[in-house]
PDB file of C-alpha atoms in Angstrom:
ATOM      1  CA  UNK H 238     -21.952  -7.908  64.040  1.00  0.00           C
ATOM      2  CA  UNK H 239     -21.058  -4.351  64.137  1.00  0.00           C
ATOM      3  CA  UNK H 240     -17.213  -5.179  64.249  1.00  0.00           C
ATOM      4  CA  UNK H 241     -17.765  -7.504  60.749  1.00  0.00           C
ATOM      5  CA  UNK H 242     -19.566  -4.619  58.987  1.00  0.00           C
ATOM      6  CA  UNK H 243     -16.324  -2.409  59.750  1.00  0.00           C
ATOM      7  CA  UNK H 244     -14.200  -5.146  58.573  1.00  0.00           C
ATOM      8  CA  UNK H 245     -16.081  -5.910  55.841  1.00  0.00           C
ATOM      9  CA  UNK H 246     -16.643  -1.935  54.689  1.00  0.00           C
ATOM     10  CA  UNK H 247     -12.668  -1.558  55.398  1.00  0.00           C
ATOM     11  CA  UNK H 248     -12.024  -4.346  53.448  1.00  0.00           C
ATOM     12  CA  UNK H 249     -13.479  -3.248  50.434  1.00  0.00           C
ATOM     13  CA  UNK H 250     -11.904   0.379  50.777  1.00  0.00           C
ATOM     14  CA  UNK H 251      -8.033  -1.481  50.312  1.00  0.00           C
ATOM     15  CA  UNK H 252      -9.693  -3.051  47.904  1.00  0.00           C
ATOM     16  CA  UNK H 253     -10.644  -0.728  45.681  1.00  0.00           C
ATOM     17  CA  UNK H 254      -7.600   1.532  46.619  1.00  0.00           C
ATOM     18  CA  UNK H 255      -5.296  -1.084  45.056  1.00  0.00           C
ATOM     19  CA  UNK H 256      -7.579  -1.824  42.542  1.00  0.00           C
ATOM     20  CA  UNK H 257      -7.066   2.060  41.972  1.00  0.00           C
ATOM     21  CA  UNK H 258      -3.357   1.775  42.224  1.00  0.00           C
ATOM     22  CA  UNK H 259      -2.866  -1.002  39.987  1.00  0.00           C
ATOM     23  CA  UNK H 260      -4.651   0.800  37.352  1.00  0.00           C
ATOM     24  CA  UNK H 261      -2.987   3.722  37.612  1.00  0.00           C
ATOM     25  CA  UNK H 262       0.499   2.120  37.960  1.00  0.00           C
ATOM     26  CA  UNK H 263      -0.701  -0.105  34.861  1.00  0.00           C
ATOM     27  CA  UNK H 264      -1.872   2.947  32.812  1.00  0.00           C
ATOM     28  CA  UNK H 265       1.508   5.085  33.705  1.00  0.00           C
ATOM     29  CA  UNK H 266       3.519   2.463  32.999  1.00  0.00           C
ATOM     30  CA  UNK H 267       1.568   1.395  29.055  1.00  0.00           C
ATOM     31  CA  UNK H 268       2.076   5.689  28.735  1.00  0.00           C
ATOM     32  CA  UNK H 269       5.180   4.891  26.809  1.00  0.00           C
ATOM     33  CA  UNK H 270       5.621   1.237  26.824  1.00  0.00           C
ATOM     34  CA  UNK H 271       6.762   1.169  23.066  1.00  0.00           C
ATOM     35  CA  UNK H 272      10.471   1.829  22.284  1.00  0.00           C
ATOM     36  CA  UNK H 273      11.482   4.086  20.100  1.00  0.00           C
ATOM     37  CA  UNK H 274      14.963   2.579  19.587  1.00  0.00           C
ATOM     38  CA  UNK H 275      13.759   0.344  16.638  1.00  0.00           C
ATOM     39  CA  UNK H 276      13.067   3.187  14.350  1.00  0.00           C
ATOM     40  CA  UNK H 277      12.487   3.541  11.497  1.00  0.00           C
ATOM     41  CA  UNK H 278      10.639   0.185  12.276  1.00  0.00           C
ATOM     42  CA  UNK H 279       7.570  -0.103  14.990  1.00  0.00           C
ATOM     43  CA  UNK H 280       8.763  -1.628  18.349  1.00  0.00           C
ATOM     44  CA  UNK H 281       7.819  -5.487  17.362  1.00  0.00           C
ATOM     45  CA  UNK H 282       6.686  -6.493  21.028  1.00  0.00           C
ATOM     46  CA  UNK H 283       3.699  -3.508  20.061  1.00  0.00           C
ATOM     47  CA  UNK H 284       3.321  -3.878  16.765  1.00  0.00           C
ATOM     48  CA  UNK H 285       4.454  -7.251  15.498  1.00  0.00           C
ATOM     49  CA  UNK H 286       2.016  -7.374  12.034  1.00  0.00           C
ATOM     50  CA  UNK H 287      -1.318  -8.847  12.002  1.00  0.00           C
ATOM     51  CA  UNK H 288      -3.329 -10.465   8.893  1.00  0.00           C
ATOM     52  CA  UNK H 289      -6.595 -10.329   7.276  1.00  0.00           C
ATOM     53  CA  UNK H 290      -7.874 -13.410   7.072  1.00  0.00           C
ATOM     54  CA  UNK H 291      -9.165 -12.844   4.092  1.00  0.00           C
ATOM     55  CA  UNK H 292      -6.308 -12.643   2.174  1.00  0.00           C
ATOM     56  CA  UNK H 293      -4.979 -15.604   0.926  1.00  0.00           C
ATOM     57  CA  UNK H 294      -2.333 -16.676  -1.795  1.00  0.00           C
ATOM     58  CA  UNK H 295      -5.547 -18.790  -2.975  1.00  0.00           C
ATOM     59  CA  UNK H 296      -7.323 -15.147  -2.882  1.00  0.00           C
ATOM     60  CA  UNK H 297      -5.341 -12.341  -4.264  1.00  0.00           C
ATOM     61  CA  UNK H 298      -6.050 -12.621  -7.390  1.00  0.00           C
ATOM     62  CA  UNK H 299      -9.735 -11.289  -5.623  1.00  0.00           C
ATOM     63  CA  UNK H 300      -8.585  -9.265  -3.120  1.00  0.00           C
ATOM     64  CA  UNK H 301      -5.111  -7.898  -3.113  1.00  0.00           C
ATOM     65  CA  UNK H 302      -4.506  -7.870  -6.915  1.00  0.00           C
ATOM     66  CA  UNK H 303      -7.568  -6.269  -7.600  1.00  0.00           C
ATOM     67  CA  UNK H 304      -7.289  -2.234  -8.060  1.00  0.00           C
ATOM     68  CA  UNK H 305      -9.052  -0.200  -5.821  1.00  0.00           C
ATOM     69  CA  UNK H 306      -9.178  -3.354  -3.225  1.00  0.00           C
ATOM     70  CA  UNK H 307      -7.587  -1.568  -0.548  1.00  0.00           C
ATOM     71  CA  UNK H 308      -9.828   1.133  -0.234  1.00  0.00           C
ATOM     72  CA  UNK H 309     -12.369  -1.297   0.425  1.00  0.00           C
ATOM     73  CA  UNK H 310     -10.787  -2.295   3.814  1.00  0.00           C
ATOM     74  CA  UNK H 311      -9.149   0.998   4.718  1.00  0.00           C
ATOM     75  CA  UNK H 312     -10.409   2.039   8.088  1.00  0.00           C
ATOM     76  CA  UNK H 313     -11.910   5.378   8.692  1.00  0.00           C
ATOM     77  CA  UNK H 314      -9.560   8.112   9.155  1.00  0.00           C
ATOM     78  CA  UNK H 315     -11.799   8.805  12.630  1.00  0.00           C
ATOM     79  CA  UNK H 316     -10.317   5.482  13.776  1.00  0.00           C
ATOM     80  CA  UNK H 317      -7.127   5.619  12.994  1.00  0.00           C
ATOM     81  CA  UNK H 318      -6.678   9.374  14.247  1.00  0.00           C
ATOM     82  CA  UNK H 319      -7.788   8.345  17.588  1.00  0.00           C
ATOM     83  CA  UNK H 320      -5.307   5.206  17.182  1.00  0.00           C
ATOM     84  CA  UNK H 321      -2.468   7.678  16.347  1.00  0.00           C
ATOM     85  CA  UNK H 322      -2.639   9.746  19.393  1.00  0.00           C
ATOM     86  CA  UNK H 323      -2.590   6.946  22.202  1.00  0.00           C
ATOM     87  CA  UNK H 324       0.348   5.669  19.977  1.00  0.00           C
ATOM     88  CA  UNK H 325       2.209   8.425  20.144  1.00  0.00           C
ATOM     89  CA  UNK H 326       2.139   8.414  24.028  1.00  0.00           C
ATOM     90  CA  UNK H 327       2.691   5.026  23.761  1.00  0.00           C
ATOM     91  CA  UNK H 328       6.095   5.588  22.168  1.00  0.00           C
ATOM     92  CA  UNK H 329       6.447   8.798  24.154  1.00  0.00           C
ATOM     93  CA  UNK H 330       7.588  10.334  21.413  1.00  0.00           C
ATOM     94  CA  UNK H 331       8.619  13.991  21.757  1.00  0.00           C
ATOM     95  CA  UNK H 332       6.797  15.539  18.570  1.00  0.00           C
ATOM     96  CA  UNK H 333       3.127  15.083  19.653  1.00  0.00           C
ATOM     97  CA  UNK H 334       1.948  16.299  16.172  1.00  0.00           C
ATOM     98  CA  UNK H 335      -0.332  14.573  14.585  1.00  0.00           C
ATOM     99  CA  UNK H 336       0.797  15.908  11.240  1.00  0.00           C
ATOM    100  CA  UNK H 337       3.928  14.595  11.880  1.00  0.00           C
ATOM    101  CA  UNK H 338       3.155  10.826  11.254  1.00  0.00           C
ATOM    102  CA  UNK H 339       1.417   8.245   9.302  1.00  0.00           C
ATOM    103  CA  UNK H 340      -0.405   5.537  10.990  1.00  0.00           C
ATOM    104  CA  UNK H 341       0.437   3.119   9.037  1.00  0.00           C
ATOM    105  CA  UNK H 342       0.008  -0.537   8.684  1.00  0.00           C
ATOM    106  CA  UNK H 343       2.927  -2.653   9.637  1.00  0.00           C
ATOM    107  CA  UNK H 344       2.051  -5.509   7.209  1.00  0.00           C
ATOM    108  CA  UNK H 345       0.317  -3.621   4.623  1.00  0.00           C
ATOM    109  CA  UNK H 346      -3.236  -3.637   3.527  1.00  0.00           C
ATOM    110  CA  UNK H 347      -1.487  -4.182  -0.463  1.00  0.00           C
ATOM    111  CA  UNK H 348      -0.460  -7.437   1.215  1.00  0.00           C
ATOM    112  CA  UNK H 349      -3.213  -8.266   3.083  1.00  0.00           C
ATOM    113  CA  UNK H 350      -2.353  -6.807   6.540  1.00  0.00           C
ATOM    114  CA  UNK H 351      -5.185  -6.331   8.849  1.00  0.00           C
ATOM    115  CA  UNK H 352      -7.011  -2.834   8.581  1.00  0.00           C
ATOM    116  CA  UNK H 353      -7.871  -2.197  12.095  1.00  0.00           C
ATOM    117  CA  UNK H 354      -5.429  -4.161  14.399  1.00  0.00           C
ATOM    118  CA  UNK H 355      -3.457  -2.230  16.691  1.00  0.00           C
ATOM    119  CA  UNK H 356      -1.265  -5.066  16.472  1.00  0.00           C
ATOM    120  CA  UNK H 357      -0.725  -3.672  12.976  1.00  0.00           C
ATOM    121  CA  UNK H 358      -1.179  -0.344  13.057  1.00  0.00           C
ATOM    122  CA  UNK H 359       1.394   2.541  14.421  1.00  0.00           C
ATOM    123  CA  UNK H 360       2.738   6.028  14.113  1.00  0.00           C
ATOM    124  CA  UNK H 361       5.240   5.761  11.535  1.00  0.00           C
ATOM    125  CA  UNK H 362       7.211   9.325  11.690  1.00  0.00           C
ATOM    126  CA  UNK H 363       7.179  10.941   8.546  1.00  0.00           C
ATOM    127  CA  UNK H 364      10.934  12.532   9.343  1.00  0.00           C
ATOM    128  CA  UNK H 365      14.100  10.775   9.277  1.00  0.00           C
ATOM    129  CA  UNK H 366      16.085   9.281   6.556  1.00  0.00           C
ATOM    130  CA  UNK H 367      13.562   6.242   6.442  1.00  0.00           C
ATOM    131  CA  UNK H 368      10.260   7.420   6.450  1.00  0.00           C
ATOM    132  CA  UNK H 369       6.674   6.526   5.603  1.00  0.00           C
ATOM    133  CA  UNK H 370       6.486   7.138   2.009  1.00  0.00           C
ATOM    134  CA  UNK H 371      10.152   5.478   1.446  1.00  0.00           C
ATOM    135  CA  UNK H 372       8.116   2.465   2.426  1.00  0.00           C
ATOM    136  CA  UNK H 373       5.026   3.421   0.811  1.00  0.00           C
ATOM    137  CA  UNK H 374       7.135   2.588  -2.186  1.00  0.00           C
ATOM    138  CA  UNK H 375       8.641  -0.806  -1.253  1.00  0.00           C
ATOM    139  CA  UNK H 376       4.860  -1.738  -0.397  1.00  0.00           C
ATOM    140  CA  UNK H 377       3.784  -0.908  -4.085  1.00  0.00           C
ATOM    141  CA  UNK H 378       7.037  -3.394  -5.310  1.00  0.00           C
ATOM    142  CA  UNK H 379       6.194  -5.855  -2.971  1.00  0.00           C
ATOM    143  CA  UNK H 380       2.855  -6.204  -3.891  1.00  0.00           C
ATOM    144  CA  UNK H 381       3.473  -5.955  -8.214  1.00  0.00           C
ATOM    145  CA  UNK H 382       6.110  -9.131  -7.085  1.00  0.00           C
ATOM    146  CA  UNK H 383       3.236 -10.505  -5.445  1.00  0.00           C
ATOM    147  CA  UNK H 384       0.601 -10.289  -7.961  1.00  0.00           C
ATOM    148  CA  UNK H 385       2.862 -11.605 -11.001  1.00  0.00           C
ATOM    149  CA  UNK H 386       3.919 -14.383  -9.254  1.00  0.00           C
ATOM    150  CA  UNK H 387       7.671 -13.221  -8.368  1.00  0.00           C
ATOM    151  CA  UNK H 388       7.228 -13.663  -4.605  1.00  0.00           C
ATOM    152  CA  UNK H 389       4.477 -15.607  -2.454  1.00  0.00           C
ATOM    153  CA  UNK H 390       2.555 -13.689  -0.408  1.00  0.00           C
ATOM    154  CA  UNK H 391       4.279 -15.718   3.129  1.00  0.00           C
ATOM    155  CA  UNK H 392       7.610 -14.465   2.014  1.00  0.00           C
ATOM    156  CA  UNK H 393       6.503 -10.289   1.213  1.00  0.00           C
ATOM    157  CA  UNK H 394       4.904 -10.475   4.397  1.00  0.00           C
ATOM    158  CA  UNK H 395       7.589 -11.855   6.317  1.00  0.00           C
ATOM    159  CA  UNK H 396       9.868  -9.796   4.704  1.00  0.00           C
ATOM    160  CA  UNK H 397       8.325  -6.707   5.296  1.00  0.00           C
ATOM    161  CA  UNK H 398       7.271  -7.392   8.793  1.00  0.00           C
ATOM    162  CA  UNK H 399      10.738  -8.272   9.662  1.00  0.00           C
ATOM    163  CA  UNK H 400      12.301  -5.124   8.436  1.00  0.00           C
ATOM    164  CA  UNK H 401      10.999  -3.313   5.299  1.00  0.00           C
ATOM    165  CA  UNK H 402      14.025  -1.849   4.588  1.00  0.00           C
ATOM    166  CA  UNK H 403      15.758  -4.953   3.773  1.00  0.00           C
ATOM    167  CA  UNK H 404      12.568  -6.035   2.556  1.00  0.00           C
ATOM    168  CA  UNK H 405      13.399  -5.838  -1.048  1.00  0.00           C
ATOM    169  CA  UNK H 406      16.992  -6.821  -0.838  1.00  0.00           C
ATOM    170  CA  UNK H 407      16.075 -10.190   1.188  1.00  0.00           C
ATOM    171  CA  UNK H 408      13.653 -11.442  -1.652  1.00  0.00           C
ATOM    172  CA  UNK H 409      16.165 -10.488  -4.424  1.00  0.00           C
ATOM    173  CA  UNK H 410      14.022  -7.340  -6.073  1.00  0.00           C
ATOM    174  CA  UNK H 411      16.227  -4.789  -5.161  1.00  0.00           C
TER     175      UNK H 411
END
């Protein structure tokens, strides 16, 4: 009896020690599992684009096209603070300042990307010769082509999910 208590209490210990290790190991290794080599673009295995289901090409002229919609999804800058610091360890990037990027939206809430997603959210640096308000700009094109009926929504959001700095080039609006 007393020799399957020890077994049993020993048992548990390993347990919980590799528990301990794998979580550890596992948190270590997520530290900076985003590459940096696909800027100015998000790694795409971490932040491939998500949607809002909501938005439809049967609903923008609701949603989307509406002025002022996308403040009505915008997340809270509270969330998306807290978002931008874990992903920038994730990316291990160098520059830990805050002030230094824009957590932005992969596929854009002016297209109907999903607000809170991590999936389509990351820390877009605002330095480099591509940066966050160069595509703030293809964004606002994208979504005029959009709304007048130049472009379906499928094709500005695979466009700019794929790269939005071909974005406007590979739809013909640049």
């Amino acid at each position: 009896m007393r020799a399957t208590r020890r077994l049993t209490a020993s048992t548990a210990s390993l347990s919980l020690a590799v528990a301990g290790l794998i979580l550890s190991t596992g948190s270590a290794a997520h530290a900076a599992s985003c590459s940096q080599s696909y800027l100015p673009l998000p790694d795409p295995t971490c932040q491939p684009g998500a949607y809002n289901p909501d938005v439809t090409q049967d609903t923008i002229d609701s949603t989307i096209c509406v002025s002022g919609w996308t403040a009505t999804v915008r997340p809270s800058t509270s969330y998306t603070n807290a978002l931008k610091v874990k992903q920038i360890a994730e990316y291990g990037y160098s520059d830990t300042s805050t002030s230094d990027y824009e957590e932005d939206h992969q596929v854009p809430l002016e297209l109907g990307g999903a607000p809170k997603d991590a999936k389509n959210l990351w820390p877009e640096p605002r330095y480099g010769d591509e940066t966050a308000s160069n595509k703030d700009s293809v964004e606002n094109k994208l979504k005029k082509a959009v709304c007048n009926g130049t472009v379906t929504l499928d094709d500005a959001r695979s466009a700019i999910a794929t790269d939005w700095t071909t974005a406007l080039s590979s739809l013909g609006l640049s």
